[in-house]
Amino acid sequence: MTLPYLEPLTLKEPAGLTIPEPPRRGEEGGEPCFPCAPDARDHAIWADDLWSLHNPGQTGLAGSVWLTSRAHFDSFADMPEEYAATLGAVAGKVERAVSSLGDVGRVHVYRWGEGGAHFHLWFVPRPLGRLDMAGPFLPVWEDAQPLVAKDEIEAVGQKIAAAMDA
Ligand SMILES: [Zn+2]
C-alpha cells in the first residue's frame, strides 16, 4: 500500500470530537439532497426503474462513476427490499461496464455516505499496472492526479452508458 507522497509522513493528533455531527445533504437541517432533485435524472448517464448512474463532477481518474437509488434511503441498513434484491446485479453491470473501458486493473467500490444521506456507491477504476495505487489509498491517489477534462469525463461516461445497455 502506498500513498502519493514522499515519506516520512508525520502522524498527527486526532481531532476533537464533534457531537452531534452536522447534518448531511438530505438530512433535516442539511443542504438539499441531490439525487432527490427534480432534474437529477437529467444528469444520469444511465437509469432503470430503480437505479441511476452518474458522472462525477470532477475526478482525477477517468471512468469513475457513482450509482444511486431513485428512492431516498441512507444505506444497506434501511434499503427497501426491491433495491436489496437488485443491487448485486446492477453493481455487477456497472463493474463490467467500467472494466470494458480497457486498461483497468481493478474496479474499486466505495460506500461512505459522509456527505450525502441518499444511498450511493462509487465505482473507481484503478489503472492497469498501477500497483502503487492498489488498495485503500486509491481515492488519495485520485485526488492527487490532474483533473480529467469535463469533455473527457462526458465521453467516457457515454462509453460506460453504452456498455450498460449492451
Ligand atoms: Zn434523497
PDB file of C-alpha atoms and ligand atoms in Angstrom:
ATOM      1  CA  MET A   1       0.000   0.000   0.000  1.00  0.00           C
ATOM      2  CA  THR A   2       1.482   3.335  -0.968  1.00  0.00           C
ATOM      3  CA  LEU A   3       0.494   6.978  -0.788  1.00  0.00           C
ATOM      4  CA  PRO A   4       1.219   9.571  -3.493  1.00  0.00           C
ATOM      5  CA  TYR A   5       3.523  11.440  -1.087  1.00  0.00           C
ATOM      6  CA  LEU A   6       7.151  11.098  -0.151  1.00  0.00           C
ATOM      7  CA  GLU A   7       7.958   9.765   3.289  1.00  0.00           C
ATOM      8  CA  PRO A   8       8.375  10.353   6.105  1.00  0.00           C
ATOM      9  CA  LEU A   9       4.786  11.385   6.811  1.00  0.00           C
ATOM     10  CA  THR A  10       4.114  12.655  10.311  1.00  0.00           C
ATOM     11  CA  LEU A  11       1.371  11.170  12.449  1.00  0.00           C
ATOM     12  CA  LYS A  12      -0.928  13.904  13.749  1.00  0.00           C
ATOM     13  CA  GLU A  13      -3.089  14.032  16.841  1.00  0.00           C
ATOM     14  CA  PRO A  14      -6.761  13.031  16.368  1.00  0.00           C
ATOM     15  CA  ALA A  15      -9.135  15.994  16.060  1.00  0.00           C
ATOM     16  CA  GLY A  16     -11.569  16.787  18.863  1.00  0.00           C
ATOM     17  CA  LEU A  17     -14.986  15.152  18.749  1.00  0.00           C
ATOM     18  CA  THR A  18     -17.884  16.938  17.014  1.00  0.00           C
ATOM     19  CA  ILE A  19     -21.045  15.650  18.643  1.00  0.00           C
ATOM     20  CA  PRO A  20     -23.737  15.917  17.479  1.00  0.00           C
ATOM     21  CA  GLU A  21     -22.361  15.617  13.967  1.00  0.00           C
ATOM     22  CA  PRO A  22     -23.567  18.194  11.433  1.00  0.00           C
ATOM     23  CA  PRO A  23     -26.443  17.153   9.129  1.00  0.00           C
ATOM     24  CA  ARG A  24     -25.522  15.666   5.771  1.00  0.00           C
ATOM     25  CA  ARG A  25     -27.173  16.620   2.479  1.00  0.00           C
ATOM     26  CA  GLY A  26     -30.684  15.222   2.541  1.00  0.00           C
ATOM     27  CA  GLU A  27     -30.957  15.247   6.336  1.00  0.00           C
ATOM     28  CA  GLU A  28     -33.093  17.663   8.328  1.00  0.00           C
ATOM     29  CA  GLY A  29     -31.203  20.958   8.623  1.00  0.00           C
ATOM     30  CA  GLY A  30     -28.752  19.953   5.877  1.00  0.00           C
ATOM     31  CA  GLU A  31     -28.379  21.003   2.245  1.00  0.00           C
ATOM     32  CA  PRO A  32     -30.912  19.642  -0.284  1.00  0.00           C
ATOM     33  CA  CYS A  33     -30.497  16.060  -1.422  1.00  0.00           C
ATOM     34  CA  PHE A  34     -29.032  15.990  -4.945  1.00  0.00           C
ATOM     35  CA  PRO A  35     -30.451  12.624  -6.110  1.00  0.00           C
ATOM     36  CA  CYS A  36     -33.922  13.747  -4.939  1.00  0.00           C
ATOM     37  CA  ALA A  37     -33.806  16.963  -7.025  1.00  0.00           C
ATOM     38  CA  PRO A  38     -36.489  17.028  -9.757  1.00  0.00           C
ATOM     39  CA  ASP A  39     -33.866  17.274 -12.522  1.00  0.00           C
ATOM     40  CA  ALA A  40     -31.479  14.674 -11.069  1.00  0.00           C
ATOM     41  CA  ARG A  41     -32.442  12.121 -13.703  1.00  0.00           C
ATOM     42  CA  ASP A  42     -31.486  14.585 -16.471  1.00  0.00           C
ATOM     43  CA  HIS A  43     -27.904  14.293 -15.259  1.00  0.00           C
ATOM     44  CA  ALA A  44     -27.846  10.486 -15.285  1.00  0.00           C
ATOM     45  CA  ILE A  45     -25.773   8.710 -17.924  1.00  0.00           C
ATOM     46  CA  TRP A  46     -27.875   5.554 -17.464  1.00  0.00           C
ATOM     47  CA  ALA A  47     -31.000   4.650 -15.489  1.00  0.00           C
ATOM     48  CA  ASP A  48     -33.583   1.924 -14.987  1.00  0.00           C
ATOM     49  CA  ASP A  49     -36.710   1.828 -12.809  1.00  0.00           C
ATOM     50  CA  LEU A  50     -34.734   1.783  -9.545  1.00  0.00           C
ATOM     51  CA  TRP A  51     -31.160   2.926 -10.174  1.00  0.00           C
ATOM     52  CA  SER A  52     -29.311   5.706 -11.985  1.00  0.00           C
ATOM     53  CA  LEU A  53     -25.642   6.087 -12.860  1.00  0.00           C
ATOM     54  CA  HIS A  54     -23.812   9.441 -12.885  1.00  0.00           C
ATOM     55  CA  ASN A  55     -20.529  11.014 -13.898  1.00  0.00           C
ATOM     56  CA  PRO A  56     -18.514  12.701 -11.148  1.00  0.00           C
ATOM     57  CA  GLY A  57     -18.428  16.495 -11.020  1.00  0.00           C
ATOM     58  CA  GLN A  58     -14.674  16.167 -11.171  1.00  0.00           C
ATOM     59  CA  THR A  59     -12.160  13.351 -10.927  1.00  0.00           C
ATOM     60  CA  GLY A  60      -8.513  12.537 -11.439  1.00  0.00           C
ATOM     61  CA  LEU A  61      -9.381   9.053 -12.746  1.00  0.00           C
ATOM     62  CA  ALA A  62     -11.471   8.855 -15.916  1.00  0.00           C
ATOM     63  CA  GLY A  63     -14.130   6.153 -15.630  1.00  0.00           C
ATOM     64  CA  SER A  64     -15.135   6.945 -12.048  1.00  0.00           C
ATOM     65  CA  VAL A  65     -18.940   6.912 -11.736  1.00  0.00           C
ATOM     66  CA  TRP A  66     -21.498   6.798  -8.946  1.00  0.00           C
ATOM     67  CA  LEU A  67     -24.635   4.686  -8.727  1.00  0.00           C
ATOM     68  CA  THR A  68     -27.635   5.896  -6.761  1.00  0.00           C
ATOM     69  CA  SER A  69     -31.164   4.769  -5.959  1.00  0.00           C
ATOM     70  CA  ARG A  70     -34.279   6.575  -7.151  1.00  0.00           C
ATOM     71  CA  ALA A  71     -35.835   6.193  -3.715  1.00  0.00           C
ATOM     72  CA  HIS A  72     -34.398   8.110  -0.786  1.00  0.00           C
ATOM     73  CA  PHE A  73     -32.843   5.842   1.818  1.00  0.00           C
ATOM     74  CA  ASP A  74     -29.486   6.044   3.526  1.00  0.00           C
ATOM     75  CA  SER A  75     -27.683   2.741   3.423  1.00  0.00           C
ATOM     76  CA  PHE A  76     -27.824  -1.032   3.423  1.00  0.00           C
ATOM     77  CA  ALA A  77     -29.440  -0.934   6.860  1.00  0.00           C
ATOM     78  CA  ASP A  78     -32.650   0.734   5.610  1.00  0.00           C
ATOM     79  CA  MET A  79     -32.588  -0.417   1.971  1.00  0.00           C
ATOM     80  CA  PRO A  80     -36.044  -1.351   0.651  1.00  0.00           C
ATOM     81  CA  GLU A  81     -36.369  -4.988  -0.394  1.00  0.00           C
ATOM     82  CA  GLU A  82     -36.635  -4.322  -4.160  1.00  0.00           C
ATOM     83  CA  TYR A  83     -33.357  -2.399  -4.024  1.00  0.00           C
ATOM     84  CA  ALA A  84     -31.628  -5.057  -1.960  1.00  0.00           C
ATOM     85  CA  ALA A  85     -32.823  -7.671  -4.454  1.00  0.00           C
ATOM     86  CA  THR A  86     -31.365  -5.851  -7.485  1.00  0.00           C
ATOM     87  CA  LEU A  87     -28.200  -4.201  -6.129  1.00  0.00           C
ATOM     88  CA  GLY A  88     -25.850  -7.117  -6.824  1.00  0.00           C
ATOM     89  CA  ALA A  89     -26.903  -7.384 -10.468  1.00  0.00           C
ATOM     90  CA  VAL A  90     -26.730  -3.648 -11.161  1.00  0.00           C
ATOM     91  CA  ALA A  91     -23.378  -3.310  -9.366  1.00  0.00           C
ATOM     92  CA  GLY A  92     -22.017  -6.164 -11.483  1.00  0.00           C
ATOM     93  CA  LYS A  93     -23.249  -4.411 -14.602  1.00  0.00           C
ATOM     94  CA  VAL A  94     -21.513  -1.153 -13.611  1.00  0.00           C
ATOM     95  CA  GLU A  95     -18.302  -3.010 -12.765  1.00  0.00           C
ATOM     96  CA  ARG A  96     -18.312  -4.777 -16.162  1.00  0.00           C
ATOM     97  CA  ALA A  97     -19.078  -1.501 -17.960  1.00  0.00           C
ATOM     98  CA  VAL A  98     -16.190   0.334 -16.245  1.00  0.00           C
ATOM     99  CA  SER A  99     -13.847  -2.630 -16.839  1.00  0.00           C
ATOM    100  CA  SER A 100     -14.785  -2.625 -20.527  1.00  0.00           C
ATOM    101  CA  LEU A 101     -13.092   0.774 -20.941  1.00  0.00           C
ATOM    102  CA  GLY A 102      -9.804  -1.125 -21.095  1.00  0.00           C
ATOM    103  CA  ASP A 103      -6.563  -0.586 -19.175  1.00  0.00           C
ATOM    104  CA  VAL A 104      -8.446  -1.087 -15.912  1.00  0.00           C
ATOM    105  CA  GLY A 105      -6.611  -3.220 -13.362  1.00  0.00           C
ATOM    106  CA  ARG A 106      -9.468  -3.422 -10.887  1.00  0.00           C
ATOM    107  CA  VAL A 107     -12.705  -1.555 -10.163  1.00  0.00           C
ATOM    108  CA  HIS A 108     -12.960  -0.363  -6.562  1.00  0.00           C
ATOM    109  CA  VAL A 109     -16.404   0.074  -4.996  1.00  0.00           C
ATOM    110  CA  TYR A 110     -16.853   2.532  -2.139  1.00  0.00           C
ATOM    111  CA  ARG A 111     -19.764   3.418   0.090  1.00  0.00           C
ATOM    112  CA  TRP A 112     -19.014   6.187   2.572  1.00  0.00           C
ATOM    113  CA  GLY A 113     -22.168   8.246   2.959  1.00  0.00           C
ATOM    114  CA  GLU A 114     -20.317  11.018   4.791  1.00  0.00           C
ATOM    115  CA  GLY A 115     -21.531  13.882   2.574  1.00  0.00           C
ATOM    116  CA  GLY A 116     -24.993  12.839   1.494  1.00  0.00           C
ATOM    117  CA  ALA A 117     -27.705  10.809   3.208  1.00  0.00           C
ATOM    118  CA  HIS A 118     -29.006   9.326  -0.063  1.00  0.00           C
ATOM    119  CA  PHE A 119     -27.619   5.859  -0.855  1.00  0.00           C
ATOM    120  CA  HIS A 120     -24.865   5.931  -3.460  1.00  0.00           C
ATOM    121  CA  LEU A 121     -21.882   3.793  -4.385  1.00  0.00           C
ATOM    122  CA  TRP A 122     -18.696   4.955  -6.070  1.00  0.00           C
ATOM    123  CA  PHE A 123     -17.020   2.819  -8.747  1.00  0.00           C
ATOM    124  CA  VAL A 124     -13.423   3.899  -9.277  1.00  0.00           C
ATOM    125  CA  PRO A 125     -11.093   2.243 -11.815  1.00  0.00           C
ATOM    126  CA  ARG A 126      -7.553   1.519 -10.668  1.00  0.00           C
ATOM    127  CA  PRO A 127      -5.419   1.927 -13.817  1.00  0.00           C
ATOM    128  CA  LEU A 128      -3.917  -1.304 -15.189  1.00  0.00           C
ATOM    129  CA  GLY A 129      -0.368  -1.787 -13.971  1.00  0.00           C
ATOM    130  CA  ARG A 130      -0.513   0.973 -11.362  1.00  0.00           C
ATOM    131  CA  LEU A 131       0.152  -1.338  -8.431  1.00  0.00           C
ATOM    132  CA  ASP A 132       1.309   1.670  -6.399  1.00  0.00           C
ATOM    133  CA  MET A 133      -2.368   2.732  -6.446  1.00  0.00           C
ATOM    134  CA  ALA A 134      -3.650  -0.662  -5.269  1.00  0.00           C
ATOM    135  CA  GLY A 135      -5.588  -0.842  -2.024  1.00  0.00           C
ATOM    136  CA  PRO A 136      -7.344   1.662   0.190  1.00  0.00           C
ATOM    137  CA  PHE A 137      -5.370   4.750  -0.872  1.00  0.00           C
ATOM    138  CA  LEU A 138      -6.754   4.833  -4.421  1.00  0.00           C
ATOM    139  CA  PRO A 139      -9.040   7.795  -3.526  1.00  0.00           C
ATOM    140  CA  VAL A 140      -5.986   9.662  -2.203  1.00  0.00           C
ATOM    141  CA  TRP A 141      -4.169   8.955  -5.456  1.00  0.00           C
ATOM    142  CA  GLU A 142      -7.263  10.089  -7.363  1.00  0.00           C
ATOM    143  CA  ASP A 143      -7.197  13.438  -5.543  1.00  0.00           C
ATOM    144  CA  ALA A 144      -3.506  13.849  -6.343  1.00  0.00           C
ATOM    145  CA  GLN A 145      -3.929  13.332 -10.119  1.00  0.00           C
ATOM    146  CA  PRO A 146      -4.502  16.202 -12.552  1.00  0.00           C
ATOM    147  CA  LEU A 147      -8.233  16.730 -13.071  1.00  0.00           C
ATOM    148  CA  VAL A 148      -9.706  14.999 -16.107  1.00  0.00           C
ATOM    149  CA  ALA A 149     -11.230  17.500 -18.566  1.00  0.00           C
ATOM    150  CA  LYS A 150     -15.042  17.743 -18.438  1.00  0.00           C
ATOM    151  CA  ASP A 151     -15.285  16.704 -22.119  1.00  0.00           C
ATOM    152  CA  GLU A 152     -13.335  13.533 -21.380  1.00  0.00           C
ATOM    153  CA  ILE A 153     -15.464  12.725 -18.316  1.00  0.00           C
ATOM    154  CA  GLU A 154     -18.554  13.019 -20.534  1.00  0.00           C
ATOM    155  CA  ALA A 155     -17.051  10.974 -23.383  1.00  0.00           C
ATOM    156  CA  VAL A 156     -16.002   8.185 -21.015  1.00  0.00           C
ATOM    157  CA  GLY A 157     -19.430   8.343 -19.348  1.00  0.00           C
ATOM    158  CA  GLN A 158     -21.051   7.763 -22.742  1.00  0.00           C
ATOM    159  CA  LYS A 159     -18.896   4.670 -23.269  1.00  0.00           C
ATOM    160  CA  ILE A 160     -19.889   3.344 -19.843  1.00  0.00           C
ATOM    161  CA  ALA A 161     -23.571   4.058 -20.574  1.00  0.00           C
ATOM    162  CA  ALA A 162     -23.316   2.227 -23.909  1.00  0.00           C
ATOM    163  CA  ALA A 163     -21.717  -0.754 -22.150  1.00  0.00           C
ATOM    164  CA  MET A 164     -24.533  -0.730 -19.550  1.00  0.00           C
ATOM    165  CA  ASP A 165     -27.074  -1.178 -22.352  1.00  0.00           C
ATOM    166  CA  ALA A 166     -25.001  -3.695 -24.327  1.00  0.00           C
TER     167      ALA A 166
HETATM  168 ZN    ZN B   1     -32.572  11.834  -1.470  1.00  0.00          ZN
END
